[in-house]
Amino acid sequence: MPLQALGYAGFGSAALDDWRQFGTGLVGLQAVERSASLLAFRMDDRKQRIVIDRAMPEGSRFLGWEVADAAALDRAGVDVTAEPQTLADIRRVRGLISFHDPAGNRLEAFYGPEIDDTPFRPGRSISGFRTGPLGLGHAVLTVENIDAVMPFYVDLLGFGLSDYIQKPFRAYFFHINARHHSLALIETGRNGMHHLMVELFSLDDVGQSYDVALTEPDRVGVTLGRHTNDLMTSFYARTPSSFMIECGWGGREIEPSTWQPFELHDGPSLWGHERVWLPPADREVAREMRMRAAASGLRAPVQVMDGNYRLMSGTCAWWDGVSKTG
């Protein structure tokens, strides 16, 4: 079953009004009413990308992985349930199957997403989200033990390992397209949802979302910073449910066919990203790793798109020499 991208995600919550305000006012999603118990969000031309369902138990979730067509669903290779057309209509797709990973997470594989005939209208003034063939973003799950879950995603579902870290916590990152990772697993001793990442087109979109988050007590779960592996500049906001949404910009693209996985020894972040959710001892380890990165002058190129940057002339002879030789 060749998965192409993370197509949608859904979460159980009774806090629909809180989710509406968070999704539109902070993240910039477009809210779409589906029923009295279901709130959907758009982030591009698709009819829905994120679903909040009052009828689902609090804390429950599902992740929808896109495949090319119905034939791909028949090549699942795992025990699946062929879902009825009524559920496909609710998901706004032509067809889907469902199954579970070893940690109990509900996964859905689908084809034929519905396209809306009206343009995407963000909940606040943003430039938009980077989706398309890269999918809606990435999902990060917490698991009791990574080694018990990883073979399911790599050997059965075909995810490729991008890289991994062992400190200040154990985390593995996996790709299925050019996005550096569409899935990650963090070993915490319990199974759950850690965060969902959405990537915006403009760094200013992220900064302004951060300003909105800072006005709300305890909304920021991870401060503004930049990752070492996918090179994303981002912050994490606590949702009305028990996980976070990462608002990011400048994510790295890879070539899946030639990418070689490796262990990261410099920690998860080049700078920033104070992780409020970590225990104090682990936060100190993470802080020490960032200090070592600063002391060694660890740097990485900014990832930009055509039209999303302007070149400046150099103003320092030393820097001009470094940039030419680097």
Short mmCIF file of C-alpha atoms in Angstrom, two decimals:
data_model
loop_
_atom_site.label_atom_id
_atom_site.label_comp_id
_atom_site.label_asym_id
_atom_site.label_seq_id
_atom_site.Cartn_x
_atom_site.Cartn_y
_atom_site.Cartn_z
CA MET A 1 0.00 0.00 0.00
CA PRO A 2 2.11 2.95 -1.23
CA LEU A 3 1.15 5.89 0.97
CA GLN A 4 1.59 9.31 -0.60
CA ALA A 5 0.93 11.89 2.12
CA LEU A 6 -0.84 12.68 5.37
CA GLY A 7 -4.21 13.74 3.99
CA TYR A 8 -6.32 14.51 7.04
CA ALA A 9 -6.56 14.14 10.82
CA GLY A 10 -9.44 13.95 13.25
CA PHE A 11 -9.76 14.36 17.01
CA GLY A 12 -12.45 13.76 19.58
CA SER A 13 -13.40 16.82 21.64
CA ALA A 14 -16.49 18.44 23.08
CA ALA A 15 -14.80 21.88 23.05
CA LEU A 16 -15.95 22.85 19.56
CA ASP A 17 -16.21 26.58 20.34
CA ASP A 18 -12.70 26.64 21.81
CA TRP A 19 -11.39 24.72 18.83
CA ARG A 20 -13.08 27.12 16.41
CA GLN A 21 -11.42 30.12 18.06
CA PHE A 22 -8.04 28.39 18.26
CA GLY A 23 -8.11 27.07 14.69
CA THR A 24 -9.19 30.29 13.03
CA GLY A 25 -7.84 33.00 15.33
CA LEU A 26 -4.40 31.54 16.07
CA VAL A 27 -3.53 29.01 13.34
CA GLY A 28 -5.44 30.67 10.50
CA LEU A 29 -7.53 27.68 9.39
CA GLN A 30 -10.93 28.09 7.75
CA ALA A 31 -13.76 26.69 9.88
CA VAL A 32 -16.49 24.74 8.10
CA GLU A 33 -19.68 23.65 9.85
CA ARG A 34 -20.60 20.04 9.19
CA SER A 35 -23.13 19.37 11.95
CA ALA A 36 -23.92 20.27 15.54
CA SER A 37 -21.33 17.73 16.69
CA LEU A 38 -18.64 18.07 14.03
CA LEU A 39 -16.36 20.97 13.14
CA ALA A 40 -14.10 20.76 10.09
CA PHE A 41 -11.21 22.96 9.04
CA ARG A 42 -9.93 23.73 5.56
CA MET A 43 -6.35 24.79 4.82
CA ASP A 44 -6.32 24.62 1.00
CA ASP A 45 -8.63 23.61 -1.87
CA ARG A 46 -9.76 20.38 -0.18
CA LYS A 47 -13.11 20.30 1.58
CA GLN A 48 -11.54 19.39 4.89
CA ARG A 49 -8.16 18.61 6.40
CA ILE A 50 -8.75 18.60 10.18
CA VAL A 51 -11.90 17.38 11.91
CA ILE A 52 -13.04 17.89 15.52
CA ASP A 53 -15.82 15.44 16.42
CA ARG A 54 -17.89 15.77 19.60
CA ALA A 55 -19.21 12.22 19.10
CA MET A 56 -15.72 10.72 19.44
CA PRO A 57 -14.29 10.10 22.93
CA GLU A 58 -12.11 12.87 24.33
CA GLY A 59 -8.49 12.22 23.38
CA SER A 60 -9.30 9.81 20.55
CA ARG A 61 -7.91 10.44 17.07
CA PHE A 62 -7.49 9.15 13.53
CA LEU A 63 -4.92 9.89 10.83
CA GLY A 64 -5.86 9.67 7.15
CA TRP A 65 -3.10 8.58 4.77
CA GLU A 66 -3.63 9.19 1.06
CA VAL A 67 -3.10 6.58 -1.68
CA ALA A 68 -3.36 6.92 -5.44
CA ASP A 69 -6.53 4.93 -6.14
CA ALA A 70 -8.85 2.12 -5.06
CA ALA A 71 -6.41 -0.54 -6.27
CA ALA A 72 -3.84 0.69 -3.73
CA LEU A 73 -6.32 0.01 -0.92
CA ASP A 74 -6.55 -3.62 -2.07
CA ARG A 75 -2.79 -3.99 -1.57
CA ALA A 76 -2.93 -3.07 2.09
CA GLY A 77 -0.89 -5.97 3.49
CA VAL A 78 -2.44 -5.54 6.96
CA ASP A 79 -5.75 -6.54 8.55
CA VAL A 80 -8.17 -3.82 7.51
CA THR A 81 -11.83 -2.86 7.67
CA ALA A 82 -13.48 -1.76 4.45
CA GLU A 83 -15.43 1.29 5.59
CA PRO A 84 -18.92 2.06 4.21
CA GLN A 85 -19.68 4.86 1.81
CA THR A 86 -21.40 6.77 4.61
CA LEU A 87 -18.06 7.20 6.40
CA ALA A 88 -16.32 8.08 3.13
CA ASP A 89 -18.87 10.84 2.65
CA ILE A 90 -18.19 12.16 6.15
CA ARG A 91 -14.44 12.11 5.43
CA ARG A 92 -15.07 13.81 2.08
CA VAL A 93 -13.28 11.12 0.08
CA ARG A 94 -14.33 8.50 -2.49
CA GLY A 95 -13.30 5.47 -0.46
CA LEU A 96 -11.27 4.35 2.57
CA ILE A 97 -10.19 1.48 4.76
CA SER A 98 -9.21 1.55 8.44
CA PHE A 99 -6.74 -0.33 10.63
CA HIS A 100 -4.67 0.17 13.79
CA ASP A 101 -0.97 0.39 14.51
CA PRO A 102 0.60 -1.61 17.39
CA ALA A 103 0.08 1.34 19.75
CA GLY A 104 -3.66 1.35 19.06
CA ASN A 105 -3.79 4.45 16.85
CA ARG A 106 -6.59 4.41 14.30
CA LEU A 107 -5.23 4.84 10.78
CA GLU A 108 -7.23 5.30 7.61
CA ALA A 109 -6.04 4.93 4.02
CA PHE A 110 -8.14 6.77 1.46
CA TYR A 111 -8.29 7.88 -2.15
CA GLY A 112 -10.19 10.54 -4.06
CA PRO A 113 -10.35 13.58 -1.74
CA GLU A 114 -13.14 16.03 -2.54
CA ILE A 115 -12.10 19.44 -3.86
CA ASP A 116 -14.13 22.48 -2.86
CA ASP A 117 -15.46 24.74 -5.58
CA THR A 118 -14.84 27.86 -3.47
CA PRO A 119 -11.40 29.30 -2.67
CA PHE A 120 -9.77 28.74 0.70
CA ARG A 121 -10.55 31.62 3.07
CA PRO A 122 -8.20 31.72 6.07
CA GLY A 123 -9.60 32.46 9.51
CA ARG A 124 -7.18 35.38 9.85
CA SER A 125 -4.92 37.17 7.40
CA ILE A 126 -2.20 34.66 6.45
CA SER A 127 -0.50 33.82 3.16
CA GLY A 128 -1.61 30.17 3.24
CA PHE A 129 -0.38 26.66 4.03
CA ARG A 130 2.18 24.51 2.21
CA THR A 131 0.30 21.30 1.39
CA GLY A 132 -0.21 19.75 -2.09
CA PRO A 133 1.80 16.55 -2.66
CA LEU A 134 3.52 17.07 0.72
CA GLY A 135 0.22 16.57 2.55
CA LEU A 136 -1.26 18.64 5.35
CA GLY A 137 1.95 18.54 7.41
CA HIS A 138 3.24 15.94 9.85
CA ALA A 139 1.94 14.04 12.87
CA VAL A 140 4.01 13.12 15.92
CA LEU A 141 2.84 10.30 18.17
CA THR A 142 4.06 9.36 21.63
CA VAL A 143 4.61 5.64 22.17
CA GLU A 144 5.61 3.38 25.03
CA ASN A 145 8.38 1.78 23.01
CA ILE A 146 9.55 2.85 19.55
CA ASP A 147 11.07 -0.53 18.70
CA ALA A 148 7.66 -2.20 19.07
CA VAL A 149 5.97 0.23 16.67
CA MET A 150 8.58 1.17 14.07
CA PRO A 151 8.54 -2.10 12.04
CA PHE A 152 4.81 -1.63 11.39
CA TYR A 153 5.38 1.74 9.72
CA VAL A 154 8.65 0.88 7.95
CA ASP A 155 8.22 -2.76 6.93
CA LEU A 156 4.45 -2.91 6.39
CA LEU A 157 3.47 0.63 5.38
CA GLY A 158 6.68 1.62 3.60
CA PHE A 159 7.78 4.70 5.57
CA GLY A 160 11.44 5.62 5.19
CA LEU A 161 13.56 6.59 8.19
CA SER A 162 14.84 10.16 7.84
CA ASP A 163 16.89 10.45 11.05
CA TYR A 164 16.66 9.95 14.80
CA ILE A 165 17.80 11.31 18.16
CA GLN A 166 18.51 9.61 21.49
CA LYS A 167 18.79 12.73 23.72
CA PRO A 168 17.12 14.60 25.42
CA PHE A 169 14.42 12.09 24.44
CA ARG A 170 14.25 9.23 21.95
CA ALA A 171 12.56 10.21 18.67
CA TYR A 172 12.49 8.74 15.14
CA PHE A 173 11.37 10.65 12.03
CA PHE A 174 9.86 9.04 8.91
CA HIS A 175 9.08 10.21 5.36
CA ILE A 176 6.80 9.06 2.53
CA ASN A 177 7.36 11.99 0.15
CA ALA A 178 9.68 14.99 -0.17
CA ARG A 179 8.63 16.43 3.18
CA HIS A 180 11.45 15.62 5.63
CA HIS A 181 8.99 13.73 7.82
CA SER A 182 5.27 13.10 7.71
CA LEU A 183 5.37 11.01 10.88
CA ALA A 184 7.52 10.89 14.00
CA LEU A 185 7.49 8.68 17.08
CA ILE A 186 8.62 9.93 20.49
CA GLU A 187 9.27 7.39 23.24
CA THR A 188 7.59 8.66 26.40
CA GLY A 189 6.32 5.49 28.08
CA ARG A 190 2.73 6.08 27.03
CA ASN A 191 0.75 6.09 23.78
CA GLY A 192 -0.80 9.35 22.64
CA MET A 193 -0.76 12.34 20.31
CA HIS A 194 2.12 14.77 20.74
CA HIS A 195 1.56 17.32 17.99
CA LEU A 196 0.36 18.05 14.48
CA MET A 197 2.49 20.35 12.31
CA VAL A 198 1.14 22.80 9.74
CA GLU A 199 3.56 24.73 7.54
CA LEU A 200 2.81 28.30 6.52
CA PHE A 201 4.11 30.09 3.44
CA SER A 202 5.53 33.09 5.29
CA LEU A 203 7.82 33.38 8.30
CA ASP A 204 5.79 36.44 9.29
CA ASP A 205 2.67 34.24 9.46
CA VAL A 206 4.44 32.15 12.09
CA GLY A 207 5.66 35.18 14.02
CA GLN A 208 2.21 36.75 14.08
CA SER A 209 0.65 33.44 15.21
CA TYR A 210 3.26 33.42 17.98
CA ASP A 211 2.20 36.91 19.04
CA VAL A 212 -1.41 35.71 19.23
CA ALA A 213 -0.35 32.70 21.31
CA LEU A 214 1.62 34.86 23.71
CA THR A 215 -1.52 36.82 24.60
CA GLU A 216 -3.16 33.67 26.00
CA PRO A 217 -1.97 32.17 29.32
CA ASP A 218 -0.23 28.79 28.99
CA ARG A 219 -0.95 28.62 25.24
CA VAL A 220 2.72 28.24 24.21
CA GLY A 221 3.97 24.68 24.74
CA VAL A 222 7.31 25.12 22.92
CA THR A 223 8.84 28.54 22.32
CA LEU A 224 9.95 29.86 18.94
CA GLY A 225 13.01 28.04 17.59
CA ARG A 226 14.55 26.14 14.67
CA HIS A 227 14.95 22.40 14.26
CA THR A 228 18.21 20.68 13.36
CA ASN A 229 16.71 17.99 11.11
CA ASP A 230 13.88 19.48 9.03
CA LEU A 231 15.26 23.04 9.54
CA MET A 232 11.76 24.31 10.37
CA THR A 233 11.38 27.60 12.23
CA SER A 234 8.35 27.11 14.46
CA PHE A 235 6.60 27.23 17.79
CA TYR A 236 4.08 24.87 19.37
CA ALA A 237 0.69 25.95 20.72
CA ARG A 238 -1.41 23.92 23.12
CA THR A 239 -4.75 23.03 21.53
CA PRO A 240 -8.05 22.80 23.43
CA SER A 241 -7.30 19.05 23.53
CA SER A 242 -4.36 17.15 25.03
CA PHE A 243 -1.82 17.80 22.26
CA MET A 244 -0.13 20.68 20.43
CA ILE A 245 -0.11 22.17 16.95
CA GLU A 246 3.26 23.23 15.57
CA CYS A 247 3.09 26.32 13.36
CA GLY A 248 6.18 26.26 11.14
CA TRP A 249 7.93 27.78 8.14
CA GLY A 250 10.84 26.82 5.90
CA GLY A 251 10.67 23.02 6.10
CA ARG A 252 13.34 20.98 4.38
CA GLU A 253 12.65 18.83 1.31
CA ILE A 254 14.50 15.59 0.71
CA GLU A 255 14.90 13.13 -2.15
CA PRO A 256 13.33 9.93 -0.74
CA SER A 257 15.01 7.57 -3.23
CA THR A 258 18.54 8.59 -2.24
CA TRP A 259 18.15 9.81 1.36
CA GLN A 260 20.35 8.07 3.93
CA PRO A 261 19.15 8.09 7.56
CA PHE A 262 21.52 9.13 10.34
CA GLU A 263 21.61 9.88 14.06
CA LEU A 264 21.44 13.51 15.15
CA HIS A 265 23.95 14.31 17.90
CA ASP A 266 23.26 18.05 18.19
CA GLY A 267 19.81 17.74 19.73
CA PRO A 268 16.45 18.55 18.17
CA SER A 269 16.92 22.33 17.83
CA LEU A 270 19.57 24.76 16.62
CA TRP A 271 18.19 27.43 18.92
CA GLY A 272 15.04 28.23 20.88
CA HIS A 273 12.29 25.61 21.28
CA GLU A 274 12.24 25.63 25.07
CA ARG A 275 10.06 22.58 25.65
CA VAL A 276 7.72 23.42 28.50
CA TRP A 277 6.31 19.88 28.40
CA LEU A 278 9.62 18.20 29.26
CA PRO A 279 10.53 17.22 32.85
CA PRO A 280 13.02 19.71 34.39
CA ALA A 281 16.02 17.36 34.06
CA ASP A 282 15.34 16.74 30.36
CA ARG A 283 14.77 20.46 29.76
CA GLU A 284 18.21 21.12 31.18
CA VAL A 285 19.77 18.51 28.88
CA ALA A 286 18.05 20.11 25.89
CA ARG A 287 19.24 23.56 26.98
CA GLU A 288 22.83 22.33 27.32
CA MET A 289 22.67 20.86 23.82
CA ARG A 290 21.54 24.20 22.41
CA MET A 291 24.36 25.97 24.24
CA ARG A 292 26.86 23.55 22.68
CA ALA A 293 25.34 24.22 19.25
CA ALA A 294 25.78 27.96 19.82
CA ALA A 295 29.34 27.54 21.06
CA SER A 296 30.30 25.48 18.00
CA GLY A 297 28.60 27.88 15.59
CA LEU A 298 26.17 25.27 14.25
CA ARG A 299 24.32 26.78 11.28
CA ALA A 300 22.04 25.60 8.47
CA PRO A 301 20.79 27.27 5.28
CA VAL A 302 17.33 28.78 5.38
CA GLN A 303 14.89 26.84 3.19
CA VAL A 304 13.00 29.22 0.87
CA MET A 305 10.75 29.08 -2.19
CA ASP A 306 10.92 31.18 -5.33
CA GLY A 307 9.34 34.54 -4.63
CA ASN A 308 9.69 34.09 -0.86
CA TYR A 309 13.02 35.87 -0.47
CA ARG A 310 15.21 38.70 -1.75
CA LEU A 311 18.97 38.60 -2.12
CA MET A 312 20.98 41.27 -0.32
CA SER A 313 24.45 42.55 -1.14
CA GLY A 314 27.21 41.65 1.30
CA THR A 315 28.43 44.31 3.71
CA CYS A 316 31.34 42.45 5.32
CA ALA A 317 34.48 41.32 3.53
CA TRP A 318 34.96 38.45 6.01
CA TRP A 319 31.41 37.18 5.42
CA ASP A 320 31.79 37.51 1.65
CA GLY A 321 34.86 35.28 1.86
CA VAL A 322 33.14 32.72 4.07
CA SER A 323 30.04 32.51 1.87
CA LYS A 324 32.13 32.02 -1.28
CA THR A 325 34.17 29.19 0.20
CA GLY A 326 31.18 27.61 2.02
#
